[in-house]
mmCIF file of C-alpha atoms in Angstrom:
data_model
loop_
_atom_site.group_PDB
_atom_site.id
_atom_site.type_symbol
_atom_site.label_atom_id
_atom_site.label_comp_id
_atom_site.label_asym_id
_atom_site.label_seq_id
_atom_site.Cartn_x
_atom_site.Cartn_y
_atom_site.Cartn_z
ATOM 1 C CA UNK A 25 16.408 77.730 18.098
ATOM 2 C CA UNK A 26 19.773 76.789 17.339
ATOM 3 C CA UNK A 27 20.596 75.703 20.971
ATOM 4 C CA UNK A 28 21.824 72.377 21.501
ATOM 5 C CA UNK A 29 18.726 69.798 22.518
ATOM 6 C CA UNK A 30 20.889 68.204 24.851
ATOM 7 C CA UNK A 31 21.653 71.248 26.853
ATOM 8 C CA UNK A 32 18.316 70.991 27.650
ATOM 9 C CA UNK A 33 17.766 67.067 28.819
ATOM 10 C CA UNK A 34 18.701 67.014 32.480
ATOM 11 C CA UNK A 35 22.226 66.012 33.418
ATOM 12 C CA UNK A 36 21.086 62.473 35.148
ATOM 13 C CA UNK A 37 18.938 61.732 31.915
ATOM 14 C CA UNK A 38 21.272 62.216 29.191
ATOM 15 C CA UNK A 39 23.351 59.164 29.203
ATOM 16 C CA UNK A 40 19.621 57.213 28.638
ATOM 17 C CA UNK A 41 18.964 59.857 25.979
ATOM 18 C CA UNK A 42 22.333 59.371 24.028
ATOM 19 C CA UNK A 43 21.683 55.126 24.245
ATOM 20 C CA UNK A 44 18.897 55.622 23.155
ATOM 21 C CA UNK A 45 19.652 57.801 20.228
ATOM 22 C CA UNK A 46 22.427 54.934 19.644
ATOM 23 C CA UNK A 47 20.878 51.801 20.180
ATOM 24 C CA UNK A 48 16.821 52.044 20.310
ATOM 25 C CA UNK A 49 16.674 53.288 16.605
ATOM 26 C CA UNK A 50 16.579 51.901 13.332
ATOM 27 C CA UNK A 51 18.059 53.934 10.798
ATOM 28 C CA UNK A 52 15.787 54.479 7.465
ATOM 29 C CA UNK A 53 17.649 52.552 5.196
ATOM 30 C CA UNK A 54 18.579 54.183 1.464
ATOM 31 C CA UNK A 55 17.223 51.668 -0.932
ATOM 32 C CA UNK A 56 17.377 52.769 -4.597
ATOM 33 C CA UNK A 57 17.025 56.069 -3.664
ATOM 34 C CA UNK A 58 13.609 55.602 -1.596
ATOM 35 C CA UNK A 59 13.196 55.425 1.788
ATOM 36 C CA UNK A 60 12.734 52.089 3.458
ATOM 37 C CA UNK A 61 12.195 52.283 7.386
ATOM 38 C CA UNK A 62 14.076 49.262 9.077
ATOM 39 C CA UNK A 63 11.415 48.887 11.645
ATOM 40 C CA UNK A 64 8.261 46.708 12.105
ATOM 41 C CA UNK A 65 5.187 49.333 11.439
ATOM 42 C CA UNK A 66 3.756 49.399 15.308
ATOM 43 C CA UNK A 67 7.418 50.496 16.558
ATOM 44 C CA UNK A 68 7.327 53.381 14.689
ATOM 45 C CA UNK A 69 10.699 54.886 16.529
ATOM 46 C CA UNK A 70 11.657 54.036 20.203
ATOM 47 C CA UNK A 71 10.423 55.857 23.788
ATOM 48 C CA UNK A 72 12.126 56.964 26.801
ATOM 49 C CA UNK A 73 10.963 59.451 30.125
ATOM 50 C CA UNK A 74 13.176 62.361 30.281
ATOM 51 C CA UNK A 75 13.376 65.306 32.117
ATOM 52 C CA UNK A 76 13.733 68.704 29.884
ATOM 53 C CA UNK A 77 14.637 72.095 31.321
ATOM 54 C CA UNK A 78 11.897 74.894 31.513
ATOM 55 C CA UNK A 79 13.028 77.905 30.023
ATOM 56 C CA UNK A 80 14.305 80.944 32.487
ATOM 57 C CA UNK A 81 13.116 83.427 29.742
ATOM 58 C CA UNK A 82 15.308 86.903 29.509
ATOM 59 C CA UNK A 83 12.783 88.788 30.930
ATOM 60 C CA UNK A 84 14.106 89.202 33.991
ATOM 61 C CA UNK A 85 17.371 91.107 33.234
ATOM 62 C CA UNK A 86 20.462 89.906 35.222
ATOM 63 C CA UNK A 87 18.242 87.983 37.342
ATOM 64 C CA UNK A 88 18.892 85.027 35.416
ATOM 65 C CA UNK A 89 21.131 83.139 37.013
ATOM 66 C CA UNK A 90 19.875 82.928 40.976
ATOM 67 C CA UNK A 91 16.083 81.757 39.323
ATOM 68 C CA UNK A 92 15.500 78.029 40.064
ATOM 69 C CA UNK A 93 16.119 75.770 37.014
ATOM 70 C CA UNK A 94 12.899 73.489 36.906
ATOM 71 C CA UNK A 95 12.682 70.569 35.054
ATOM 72 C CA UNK A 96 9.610 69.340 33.779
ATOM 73 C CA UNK A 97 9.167 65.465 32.745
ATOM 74 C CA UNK A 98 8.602 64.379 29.223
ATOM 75 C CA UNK A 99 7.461 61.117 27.464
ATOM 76 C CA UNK A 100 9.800 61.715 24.350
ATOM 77 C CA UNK A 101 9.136 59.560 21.241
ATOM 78 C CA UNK A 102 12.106 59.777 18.519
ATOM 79 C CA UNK A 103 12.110 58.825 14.719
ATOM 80 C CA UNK A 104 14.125 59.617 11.776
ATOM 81 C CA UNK A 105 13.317 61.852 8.515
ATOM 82 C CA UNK A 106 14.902 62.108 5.605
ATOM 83 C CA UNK A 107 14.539 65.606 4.426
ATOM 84 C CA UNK A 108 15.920 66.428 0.846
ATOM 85 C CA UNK A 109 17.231 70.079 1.495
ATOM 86 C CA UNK A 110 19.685 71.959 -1.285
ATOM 87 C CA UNK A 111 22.845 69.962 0.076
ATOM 88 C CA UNK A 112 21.278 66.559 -0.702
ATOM 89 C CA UNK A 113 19.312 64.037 1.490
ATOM 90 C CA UNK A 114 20.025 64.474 5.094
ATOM 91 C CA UNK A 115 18.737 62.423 8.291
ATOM 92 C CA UNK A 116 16.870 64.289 10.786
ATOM 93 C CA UNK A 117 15.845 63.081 13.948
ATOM 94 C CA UNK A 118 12.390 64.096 14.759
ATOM 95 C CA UNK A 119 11.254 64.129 19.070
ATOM 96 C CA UNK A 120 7.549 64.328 19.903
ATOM 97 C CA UNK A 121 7.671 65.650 23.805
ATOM 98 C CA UNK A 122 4.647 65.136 25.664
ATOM 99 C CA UNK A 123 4.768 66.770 28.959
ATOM 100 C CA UNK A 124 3.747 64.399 32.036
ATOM 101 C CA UNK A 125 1.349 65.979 34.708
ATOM 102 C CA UNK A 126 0.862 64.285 38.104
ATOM 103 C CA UNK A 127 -2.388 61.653 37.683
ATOM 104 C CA UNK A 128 -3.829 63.793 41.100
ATOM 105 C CA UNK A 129 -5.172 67.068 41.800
ATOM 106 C CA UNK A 130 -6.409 66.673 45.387
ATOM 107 C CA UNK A 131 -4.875 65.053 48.444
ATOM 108 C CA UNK A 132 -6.182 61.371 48.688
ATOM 109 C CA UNK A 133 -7.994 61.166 45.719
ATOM 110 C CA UNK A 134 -9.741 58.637 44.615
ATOM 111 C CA UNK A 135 -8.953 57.923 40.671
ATOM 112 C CA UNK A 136 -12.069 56.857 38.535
ATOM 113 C CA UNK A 137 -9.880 56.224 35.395
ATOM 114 C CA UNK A 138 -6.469 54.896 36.678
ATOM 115 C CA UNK A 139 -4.486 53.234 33.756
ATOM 116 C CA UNK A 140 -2.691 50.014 35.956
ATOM 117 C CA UNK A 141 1.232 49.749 35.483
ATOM 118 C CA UNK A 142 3.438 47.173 35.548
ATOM 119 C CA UNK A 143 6.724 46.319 37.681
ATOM 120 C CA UNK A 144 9.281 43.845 37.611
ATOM 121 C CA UNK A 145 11.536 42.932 39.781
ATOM 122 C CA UNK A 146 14.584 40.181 39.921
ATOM 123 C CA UNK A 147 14.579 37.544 43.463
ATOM 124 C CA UNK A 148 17.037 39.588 45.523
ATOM 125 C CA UNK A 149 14.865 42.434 44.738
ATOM 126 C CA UNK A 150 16.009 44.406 42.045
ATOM 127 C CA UNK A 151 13.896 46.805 39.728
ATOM 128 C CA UNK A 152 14.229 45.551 36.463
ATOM 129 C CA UNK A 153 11.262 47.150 34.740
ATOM 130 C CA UNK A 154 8.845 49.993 35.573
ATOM 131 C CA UNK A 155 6.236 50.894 33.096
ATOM 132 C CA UNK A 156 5.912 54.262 31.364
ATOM 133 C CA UNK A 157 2.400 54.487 32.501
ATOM 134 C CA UNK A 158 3.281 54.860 36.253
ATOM 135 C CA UNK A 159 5.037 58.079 35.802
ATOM 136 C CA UNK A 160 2.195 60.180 36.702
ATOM 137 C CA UNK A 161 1.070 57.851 39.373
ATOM 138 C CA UNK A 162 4.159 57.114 41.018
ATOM 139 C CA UNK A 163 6.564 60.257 39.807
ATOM 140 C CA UNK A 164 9.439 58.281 39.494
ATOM 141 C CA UNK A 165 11.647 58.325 36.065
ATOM 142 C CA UNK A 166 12.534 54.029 34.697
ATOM 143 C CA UNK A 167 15.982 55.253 34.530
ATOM 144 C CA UNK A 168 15.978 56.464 37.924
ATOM 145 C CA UNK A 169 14.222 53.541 40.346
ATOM 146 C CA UNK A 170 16.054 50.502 37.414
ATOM 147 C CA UNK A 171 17.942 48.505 39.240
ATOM 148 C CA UNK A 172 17.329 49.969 42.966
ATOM 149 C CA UNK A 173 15.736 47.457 45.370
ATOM 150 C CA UNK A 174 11.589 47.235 44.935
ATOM 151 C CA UNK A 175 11.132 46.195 48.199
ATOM 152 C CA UNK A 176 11.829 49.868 49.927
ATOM 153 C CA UNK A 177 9.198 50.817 48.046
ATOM 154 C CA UNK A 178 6.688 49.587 50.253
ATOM 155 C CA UNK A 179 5.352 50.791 53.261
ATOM 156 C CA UNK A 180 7.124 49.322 56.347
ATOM 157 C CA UNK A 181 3.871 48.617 57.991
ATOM 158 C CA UNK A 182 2.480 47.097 54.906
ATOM 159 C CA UNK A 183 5.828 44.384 55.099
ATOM 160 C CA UNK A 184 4.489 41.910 57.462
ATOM 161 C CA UNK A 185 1.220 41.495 54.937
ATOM 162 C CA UNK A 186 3.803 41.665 51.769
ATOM 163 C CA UNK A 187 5.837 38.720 53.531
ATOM 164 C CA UNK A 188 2.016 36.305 53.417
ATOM 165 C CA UNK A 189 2.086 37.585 49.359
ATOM 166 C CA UNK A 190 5.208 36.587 48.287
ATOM 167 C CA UNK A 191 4.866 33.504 50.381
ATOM 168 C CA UNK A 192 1.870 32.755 48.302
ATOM 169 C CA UNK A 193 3.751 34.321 44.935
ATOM 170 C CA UNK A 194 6.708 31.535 45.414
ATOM 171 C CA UNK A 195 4.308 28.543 46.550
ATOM 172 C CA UNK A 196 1.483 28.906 43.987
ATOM 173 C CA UNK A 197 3.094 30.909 40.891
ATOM 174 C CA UNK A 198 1.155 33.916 41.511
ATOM 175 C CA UNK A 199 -1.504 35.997 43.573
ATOM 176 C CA UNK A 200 -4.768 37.193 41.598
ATOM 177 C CA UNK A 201 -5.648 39.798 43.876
ATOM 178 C CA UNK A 202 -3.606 41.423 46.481
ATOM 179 C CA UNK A 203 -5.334 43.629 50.057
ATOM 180 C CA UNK A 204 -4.599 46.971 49.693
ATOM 181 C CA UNK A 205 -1.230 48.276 50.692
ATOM 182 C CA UNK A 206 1.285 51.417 50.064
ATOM 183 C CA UNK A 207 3.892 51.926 47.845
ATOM 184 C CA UNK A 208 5.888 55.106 48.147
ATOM 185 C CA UNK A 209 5.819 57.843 45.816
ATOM 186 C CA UNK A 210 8.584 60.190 44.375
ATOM 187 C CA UNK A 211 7.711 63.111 46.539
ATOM 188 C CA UNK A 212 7.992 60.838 50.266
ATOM 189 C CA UNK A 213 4.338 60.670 50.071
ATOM 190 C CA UNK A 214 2.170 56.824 49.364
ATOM 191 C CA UNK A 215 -0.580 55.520 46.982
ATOM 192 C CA UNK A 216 -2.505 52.971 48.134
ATOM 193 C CA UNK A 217 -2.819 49.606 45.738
ATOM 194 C CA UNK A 218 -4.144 46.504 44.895
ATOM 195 C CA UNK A 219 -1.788 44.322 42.804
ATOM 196 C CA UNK A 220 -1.975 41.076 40.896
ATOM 197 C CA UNK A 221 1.157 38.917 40.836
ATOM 198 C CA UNK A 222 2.626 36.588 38.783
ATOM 199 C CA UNK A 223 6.028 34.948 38.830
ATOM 200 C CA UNK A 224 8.593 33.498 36.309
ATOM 201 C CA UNK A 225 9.968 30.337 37.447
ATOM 202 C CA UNK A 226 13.415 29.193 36.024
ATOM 203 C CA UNK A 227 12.182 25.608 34.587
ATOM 204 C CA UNK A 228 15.908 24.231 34.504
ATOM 205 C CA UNK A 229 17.336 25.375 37.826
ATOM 206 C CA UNK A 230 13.520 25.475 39.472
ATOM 207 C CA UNK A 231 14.259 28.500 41.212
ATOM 208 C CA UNK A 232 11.922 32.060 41.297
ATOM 209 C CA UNK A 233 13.755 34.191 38.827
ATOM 210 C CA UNK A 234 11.320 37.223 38.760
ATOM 211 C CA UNK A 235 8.451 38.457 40.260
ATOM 212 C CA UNK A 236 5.445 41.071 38.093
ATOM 213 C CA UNK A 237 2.766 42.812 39.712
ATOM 214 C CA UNK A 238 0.113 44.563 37.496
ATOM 215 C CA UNK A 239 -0.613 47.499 39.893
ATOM 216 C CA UNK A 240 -4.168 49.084 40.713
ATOM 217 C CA UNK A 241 -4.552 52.279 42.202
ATOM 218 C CA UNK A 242 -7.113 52.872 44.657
ATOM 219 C CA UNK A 243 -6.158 56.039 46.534
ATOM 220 C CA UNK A 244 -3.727 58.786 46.364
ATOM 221 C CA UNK A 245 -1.212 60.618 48.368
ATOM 222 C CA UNK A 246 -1.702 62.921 50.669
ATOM 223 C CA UNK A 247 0.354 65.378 48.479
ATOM 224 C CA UNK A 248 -1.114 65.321 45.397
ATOM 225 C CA UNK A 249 2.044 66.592 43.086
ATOM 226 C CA UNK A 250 4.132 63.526 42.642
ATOM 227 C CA UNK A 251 7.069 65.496 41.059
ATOM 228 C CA UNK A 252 7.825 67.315 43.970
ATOM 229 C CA UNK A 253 10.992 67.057 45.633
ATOM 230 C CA UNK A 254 10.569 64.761 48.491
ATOM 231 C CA UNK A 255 10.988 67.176 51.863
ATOM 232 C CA UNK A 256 12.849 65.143 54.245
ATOM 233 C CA UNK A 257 10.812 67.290 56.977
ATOM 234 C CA UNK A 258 7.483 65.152 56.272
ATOM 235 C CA UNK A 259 9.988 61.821 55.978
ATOM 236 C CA UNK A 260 8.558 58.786 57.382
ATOM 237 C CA UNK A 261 9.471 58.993 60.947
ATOM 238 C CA UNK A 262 10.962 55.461 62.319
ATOM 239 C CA UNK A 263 12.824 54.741 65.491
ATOM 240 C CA UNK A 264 15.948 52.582 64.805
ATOM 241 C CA UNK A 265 13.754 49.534 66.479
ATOM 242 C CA UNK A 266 11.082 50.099 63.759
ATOM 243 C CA UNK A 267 13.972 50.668 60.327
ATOM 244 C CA UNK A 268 15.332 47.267 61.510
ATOM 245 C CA UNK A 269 12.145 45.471 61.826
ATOM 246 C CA UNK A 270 11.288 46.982 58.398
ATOM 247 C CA UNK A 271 15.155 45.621 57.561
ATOM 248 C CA UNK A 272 14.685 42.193 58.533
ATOM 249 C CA UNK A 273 11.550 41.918 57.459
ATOM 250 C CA UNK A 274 12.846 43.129 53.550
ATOM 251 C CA UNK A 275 15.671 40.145 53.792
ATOM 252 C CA UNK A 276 13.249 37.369 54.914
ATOM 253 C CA UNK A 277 11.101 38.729 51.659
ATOM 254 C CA UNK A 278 14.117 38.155 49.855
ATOM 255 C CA UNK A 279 14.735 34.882 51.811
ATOM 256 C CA UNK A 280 11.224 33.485 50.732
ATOM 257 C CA UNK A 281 12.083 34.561 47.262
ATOM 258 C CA UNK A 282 15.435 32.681 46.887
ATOM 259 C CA UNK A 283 14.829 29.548 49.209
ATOM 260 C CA UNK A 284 11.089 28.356 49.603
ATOM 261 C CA UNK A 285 10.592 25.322 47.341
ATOM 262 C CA UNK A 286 8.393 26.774 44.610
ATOM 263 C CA UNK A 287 5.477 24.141 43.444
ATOM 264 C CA UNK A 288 7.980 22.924 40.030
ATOM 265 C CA UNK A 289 10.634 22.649 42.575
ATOM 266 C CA UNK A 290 8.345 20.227 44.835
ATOM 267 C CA UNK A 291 7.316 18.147 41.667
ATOM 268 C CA UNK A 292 11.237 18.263 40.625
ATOM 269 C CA UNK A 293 12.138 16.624 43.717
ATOM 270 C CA UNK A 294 9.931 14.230 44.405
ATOM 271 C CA UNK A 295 10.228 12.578 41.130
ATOM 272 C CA UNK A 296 14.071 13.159 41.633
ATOM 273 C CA UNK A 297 13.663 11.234 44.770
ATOM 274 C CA UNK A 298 11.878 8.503 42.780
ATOM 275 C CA UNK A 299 14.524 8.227 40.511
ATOM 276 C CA UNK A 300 16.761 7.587 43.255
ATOM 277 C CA UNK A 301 14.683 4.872 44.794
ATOM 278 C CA UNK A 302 14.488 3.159 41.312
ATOM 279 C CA UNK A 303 18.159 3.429 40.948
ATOM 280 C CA UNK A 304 19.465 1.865 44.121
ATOM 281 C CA UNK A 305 17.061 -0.778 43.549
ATOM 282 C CA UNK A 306 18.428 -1.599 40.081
ATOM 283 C CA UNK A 307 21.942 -1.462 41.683
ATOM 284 C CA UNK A 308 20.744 -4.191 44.632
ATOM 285 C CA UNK A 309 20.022 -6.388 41.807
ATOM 286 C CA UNK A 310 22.828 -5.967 40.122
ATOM 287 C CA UNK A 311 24.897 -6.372 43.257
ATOM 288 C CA UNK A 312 23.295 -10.211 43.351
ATOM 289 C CA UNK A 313 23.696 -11.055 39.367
ATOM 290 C CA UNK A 314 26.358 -13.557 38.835
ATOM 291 C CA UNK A 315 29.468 -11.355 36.936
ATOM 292 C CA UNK A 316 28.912 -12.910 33.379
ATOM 293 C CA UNK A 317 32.096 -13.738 31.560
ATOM 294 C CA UNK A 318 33.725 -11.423 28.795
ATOM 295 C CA UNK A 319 31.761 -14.272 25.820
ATOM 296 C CA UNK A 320 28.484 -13.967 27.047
ATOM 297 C CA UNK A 321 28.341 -9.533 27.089
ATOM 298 C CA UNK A 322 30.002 -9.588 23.610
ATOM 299 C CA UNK A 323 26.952 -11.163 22.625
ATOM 300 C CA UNK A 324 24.332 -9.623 24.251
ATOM 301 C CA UNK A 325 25.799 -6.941 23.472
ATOM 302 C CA UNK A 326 25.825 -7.421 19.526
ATOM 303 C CA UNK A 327 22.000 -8.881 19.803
ATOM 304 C CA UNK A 328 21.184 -5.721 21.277
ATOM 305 C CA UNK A 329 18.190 -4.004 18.780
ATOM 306 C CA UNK A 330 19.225 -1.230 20.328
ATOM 307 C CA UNK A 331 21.221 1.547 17.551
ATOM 308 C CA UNK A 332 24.197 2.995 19.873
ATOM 309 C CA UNK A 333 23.069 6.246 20.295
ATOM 310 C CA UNK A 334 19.784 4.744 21.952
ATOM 311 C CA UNK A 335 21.393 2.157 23.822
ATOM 312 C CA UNK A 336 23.454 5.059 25.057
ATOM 313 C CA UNK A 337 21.064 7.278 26.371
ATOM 314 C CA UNK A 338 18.953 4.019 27.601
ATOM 315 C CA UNK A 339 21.867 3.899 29.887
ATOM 316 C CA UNK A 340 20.971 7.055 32.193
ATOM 317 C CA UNK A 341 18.699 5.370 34.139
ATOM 318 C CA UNK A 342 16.308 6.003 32.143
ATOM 319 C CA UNK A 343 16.287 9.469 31.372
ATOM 320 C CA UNK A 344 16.453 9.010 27.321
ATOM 321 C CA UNK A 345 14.288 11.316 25.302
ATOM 322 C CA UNK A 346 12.864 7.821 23.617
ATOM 323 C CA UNK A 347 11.733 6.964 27.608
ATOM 324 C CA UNK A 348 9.101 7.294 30.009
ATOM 325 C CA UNK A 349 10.268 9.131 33.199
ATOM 326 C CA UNK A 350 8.434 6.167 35.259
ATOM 327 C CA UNK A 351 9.695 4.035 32.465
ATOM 328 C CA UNK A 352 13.188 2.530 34.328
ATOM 329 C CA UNK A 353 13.305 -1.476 33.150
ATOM 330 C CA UNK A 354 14.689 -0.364 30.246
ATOM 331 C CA UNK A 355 17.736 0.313 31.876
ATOM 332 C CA UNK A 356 17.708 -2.627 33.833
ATOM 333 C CA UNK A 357 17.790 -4.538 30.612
ATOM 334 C CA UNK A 358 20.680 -2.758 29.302
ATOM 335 C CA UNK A 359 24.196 -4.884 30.235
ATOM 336 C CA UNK A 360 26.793 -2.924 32.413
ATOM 337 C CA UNK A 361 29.689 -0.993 29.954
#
C-alpha cells in the first residue's frame, strides 16, 4: 500500500500500460452532478496483458536484493470510479488483475477444452493482432510478438506444407481446415495446430492485404510451462544449410503473398483485358469515320439527350455508374470532344 502501481508493471510493459491509461479509456463524464459513463455498456473499461512483479517479501533480511525478481503475467481490466471522499468527487481508476497460468500441466498434452485464438498478420508478414486468449497457450505477451514477423513462428519443417496453404489462402480467399503443424511457443518449445484461414483482399488495388487464422490446438509442448524463459541450450538445432532453406522458404511465403494473382485479381483482369479489346475496336472505327465538319458536331452535339454530367462519364469507355460494364456502344455513340 502506498507504493506506486507502476513500479510494479514490468519495465517492457509500461509504455502499453500508460497508452492505455491515456487512450483506451473513456472518462465518466460529470453530467449535472451524476455520473454518466462515456462508454457503450459491453466495453465496460478497456484490457491489456501485462506483466506485474511478484513480491520479494522482507522476510529474508538483507537477502533482498540478490533474490530473482519474477514476474508473473496478468490480464488487467481498468475502469474509472468516482468516489465522493471529504475533499469532493475524485476519479479513481479501478484494475481487476487476473493472473494467467500456462493452459498445460504435462508435457504433450492433449487439451480437451482448448479456447481457439486468433492471429493476424499483414502480406510481408507482420503480426498485427494476437488474441488475448492465446496467452496461456502460446506464452507470448500482444505487445511483445505485434509487429514481429509471423512467419518465424512456424516450425521450419512445417514451411514447405505452410508454402501449399498460403498458396491456397491467396488463390481461393481462404483455407477451412489446415493439417496439423507447429507453431513455436514462448519458452523455445511447439504446440501442434490446426488452423482455419481466411484472407482480406484489398477490392481497389486487388492485392492480399492480410491474412487470419483461427487457431486449434491439438497437442502441447514438450515443456509444459509456457512462461519459462526460453533456454537457448534446448534451441532448435539447424545447420546454416537448413536456417537458409527455412529463409528462403519464409520469402517465397511472402512472395506468394504479395505477387500470386488472387481470384478478384484474375476477374479484374480479364474484364480489364475486355475493356481493352472493346476499346481498340471502337478506335478502328473511328480511325475509318469520315472527320465530320465543325456544323455537323455542334449539332449532334446540342441533340444529344444526354445532361453533361452523363454524357461526360458516357465518355470513359463506358465505365459510367449509369452503364453496364459489357455495356460499351454507348460510348461509341458519343461524338469525339
Amino acid at each position: 500500500i502506498g507504493r506506486s502501481f507502476i513500479d510494479f508493471v514490468h519495465p517492457r510493459d509500461r509504455n502499453t500500460f500508460a497508452s492505455q491509461i491515456t487512450s483506451g479509456l473513456a472518462v465518466p463524464k460529470i453530467v449535472n452532478g451524476t455520473q454518466e459513463k462515456a462508454q457503450s455498456p459491453g466495453t465496460s473499461g478497456s484490457t491489456m496483458v501485462c506483466r506485474i512483479r511478484r513480491y520479494r517479501g522482507l522476510t529474508a533480511g538483507f537477502g533482498v536484493k540478490d533474490r530473482v525478481v519474477t514476474f508473473m503475467p496478468f490480464l488487467l481490466k481498468f475502469t474509472f470510479k468516482n468516489i465522493c471522499d471529504e475533499e469532493g468527487k475524485v476519479i479513481y481508476l479501478v484494475i481487476q488483475a487476473t493472473p494467467f497460468y500456462s493452459a498445460f500441466k504435462v508435457p504433450n498434452e492433449i487439451p480437451t477444452k482448448a479456447v481457439p485464438f486468433v492471429m493476424r498478420h499483414a502480406a510481408n508478414g507482420n503480426l498485427e493482432y494476437i488474441d488475448p486468449e492465446s496467452v496461456p497457450y502460446l506464452g507470448y505477451l500482444p505487445q511483445d510478438v505485434t509487429d514481429k514477423d509471423a512467419l518465424q513462428l512456424y516450425h521450419p519443417e512445417d514451411l514447405p506444407y505452410l508454402r501449399q496453404v498460403y498458396e491456397a489462402i491467396v488463390k481461393e480467399g481462404g483455407l477451412s481446415r489446415s493439417k496439423t503443424y507447429r507453431i513455436m511457443t514462448q519458452n523455445g518449445d511447439f504446440i501442434k495446430l490446426e488452423s482455419e484461414w481466411s484472407s482480406f483482399i484489398n477490392p481497389w488495388s486487388k492485392k492480399l492485404e492480410f491474412v487470419i487464422g483461427k487457431h486449434h490446438i491439438i497437442e502441447g509442448p514438450s515443456n509444459p510451462d509456457v512462461f519459462q524463459s526460453p533456454d537457448p541450450e534446448n534451441g532448435l538445432k539447424m545447420s546454416d544449410e537448413e536456417k537458409n532453406k527455412a529463409l528462403g522458404l519464409r520469402e517465397s511465403i511472402v512472395r506468394i503473398m504479395n505477387e500470386v494473382l488472387t481470384k478478384p485479381a484474375e476477374v479484374a483482369k480479364q474484364q480489364m483485358s475486355k475493356r481493352c479489346q472493346d476499346l481498340a475496336l471502337f478506335m478502328e472505327t473511328l480511325m475509318e469515320e469520315q472527320p465530320k465538319t465543325d456544323e455537323e458536331l455542334r449539332l449532334e452535339i446540342q441533340d444529344a439527350d444526354h445532361s453533361y454530367y452523363e454524357r461526360d462519364s458516357v465518355m470513359l469507355g463506358g465505365i459510367s455508374p449509369h452503364h453496364d460494364y459489357n455495356d460499351s456502344k454507348s460510348s461509341t455513340e458519343t461524338p469525339l470532344s
